[in-house]
Amino acid sequence: MQQTDVLVIGAGAAGLMCAATAGYRGKSVTVVDMGKKPGRKILISGGGRCNFTNENASPDNYLCQNPHFVKSALSRYSAQDFIELVERHGMPYHHKTLGQLFCDNGAQDIVDILMTECEWAGVQVKLRNEVLTVEQTSEGYLVRTTDASYQCTSLVIASGGLTMPKLGATPIGYKIAEQFGLNVLPTTAALVPFTLHDHDKQKFDGLSGISLPTIVTSESGVSFKENILFTHRGMSGPAILQISSFWQAGQPVTINLLPDTSIETLIAQWRDQHSQKSLKNMLCTILPKRFVEILIQHKDISDKAINQISNAEVSYLSQYLHHWQIKPNGTEGYRTAEVTLGGVDTDELSSKTFEAKKAKGLFFIGEVIDVTGWLGGYNFQFAWSSGVACGQAC
């Protein structure tokens, strides 16, 4: 049996951050992970460039049953703190829109930084090492894996959610929580593309790859102004991924297809300058041509000369284009989702240390708990913040 002060289950963003932080405090730390490589989700994130944080990260960017839960960790380890870490390691990065930061070279740089920090802090990282059983002992916890048995004082669960099962995602974190009497909230895929009902799928077949700027609004009134993307299965793009976290089965989403202009104002201008031209030709100057053709083909809007459009038709067109409604059939699920909504109930944990209130020395961090960030680096920032907060306490 191997003795270690801290055992971390999961060599992802939160787990490695926690391990290094605890190691620097002089703790003996071991990380176990069933995968072949550390940081597998980091490596494929952001198209391989890893959107590693967001300069604007604040508690408002997170979904959680207790909206105050994230405040402590985020305030004690901010986006700026992580930026300083990558700069100390000399990692080149660049800014994108909306406060997003990406690696210049690739996501491997972030994994290398985390593994270097772990090495400097004396952390042991054991890969291809699956957890079989966990039990509480008088000294802490006994964890049996396919490789060894570990006796630890502090046990940190950083096993992630259910997203991307092909990368080895499992429900082990939820099972351990339930084993020790902690409440686990229902989970669902979030930051995930929508699938469409057959009639809409057939209708928009041929638009795959077309992207346009929009404002997408959920039934609950949450809005995101970003692009949507038509896919061969349905709809994706940043605005759709964002709104998926706020969508429930059976609800429509409302899409403003012209977020920066009023169709009524445009038609008034067209009446002055292009009165003989067709509505179709004029709409094709502001919307993708194939999309306009499909709307006309399915008689959602009718084509006629600009000077023949009545005021009632202008009102209808305005309602249609600025409040276009589509009812998704569902989502693509955990296979393509970026995060898992729900998880270990935050009411069961200390917001300062992430320790379970019912089990001394047992901690939960990162995606396994009921904290879900927006798209754009927010989930990584919570991984860093929760990892540091726990690493300072475990």
Short mmCIF file of C-alpha atoms in Angstrom, two decimals, residues 8-24 29-33 37-43 82 85 107-108 110-119 121 123-127 156-159 365-366 380 383-384 386-388 391:
data_model
loop_
_atom_site.label_atom_id
_atom_site.label_comp_id
_atom_site.label_asym_id
_atom_site.label_seq_id
_atom_site.Cartn_x
_atom_site.Cartn_y
_atom_site.Cartn_z
CA VAL A 8 -6.41 13.37 -6.69
CA ILE A 9 -8.68 11.36 -8.98
CA GLY A 10 -8.48 12.92 -12.44
CA ALA A 11 -5.52 14.41 -14.35
CA GLY A 12 -7.53 17.15 -16.02
CA ALA A 13 -7.46 20.93 -15.63
CA ALA A 14 -8.85 21.10 -12.08
CA GLY A 15 -7.04 18.00 -10.80
CA LEU A 16 -3.57 19.01 -12.00
CA MET A 17 -4.02 22.58 -10.75
CA CYS A 18 -5.07 21.30 -7.33
CA ALA A 19 -2.21 18.79 -7.19
CA ALA A 20 0.49 21.38 -7.94
CA THR A 21 -0.99 23.83 -5.42
CA ALA A 22 -1.07 21.19 -2.67
CA GLY A 23 2.41 19.96 -3.60
CA TYR A 24 3.86 23.46 -3.20
CA VAL A 29 0.44 14.34 -3.72
CA THR A 30 -0.48 11.55 -6.14
CA VAL A 31 -2.77 11.97 -9.15
CA VAL A 32 -4.42 8.90 -10.70
CA ASP A 33 -6.17 8.87 -14.07
CA LYS A 37 -2.32 11.04 -21.30
CA PRO A 38 -2.98 13.87 -18.86
CA GLY A 39 -5.33 16.72 -19.83
CA ARG A 40 -7.14 14.94 -22.65
CA LYS A 41 -10.03 17.41 -22.73
CA ILE A 42 -7.60 20.32 -22.64
CA LEU A 43 -5.87 18.96 -25.74
CA PHE A 82 -3.73 32.25 -14.56
CA LEU A 85 1.18 31.73 -14.71
CA ALA A 107 -3.31 23.21 -26.24
CA GLN A 108 -0.31 20.98 -25.47
CA ILE A 110 -1.23 24.32 -21.26
CA VAL A 111 -0.81 20.62 -20.41
CA ASP A 112 2.97 21.08 -20.41
CA ILE A 113 2.68 24.00 -17.98
CA LEU A 114 0.46 22.00 -15.62
CA MET A 115 2.72 18.95 -15.76
CA THR A 116 5.82 21.11 -15.20
CA GLU A 117 4.15 22.73 -12.18
CA CYS A 118 3.31 19.27 -10.83
CA GLU A 119 6.88 18.11 -11.39
CA ALA A 121 5.85 20.59 -6.72
CA VAL A 123 3.55 15.51 -7.55
CA GLN A 124 3.36 11.90 -8.78
CA VAL A 125 1.04 11.46 -11.80
CA LYS A 126 -0.03 7.85 -12.42
CA LEU A 127 -1.78 7.27 -15.77
CA VAL A 156 -9.92 15.07 -4.20
CA ILE A 157 -12.45 14.11 -6.87
CA ALA A 158 -11.61 15.93 -10.11
CA SER A 159 -13.00 13.28 -12.44
CA ILE A 365 -13.68 20.30 -7.85
CA GLY A 366 -14.17 21.24 -11.50
CA PHE A 380 -11.37 26.39 -17.61
CA ALA A 383 -11.21 24.56 -13.05
CA TRP A 384 -8.16 26.71 -12.18
CA SER A 386 -11.54 25.56 -7.76
CA GLY A 387 -8.26 23.63 -8.12
CA VAL A 388 -6.28 26.33 -6.34
CA GLY A 391 -5.16 22.72 -3.22
#
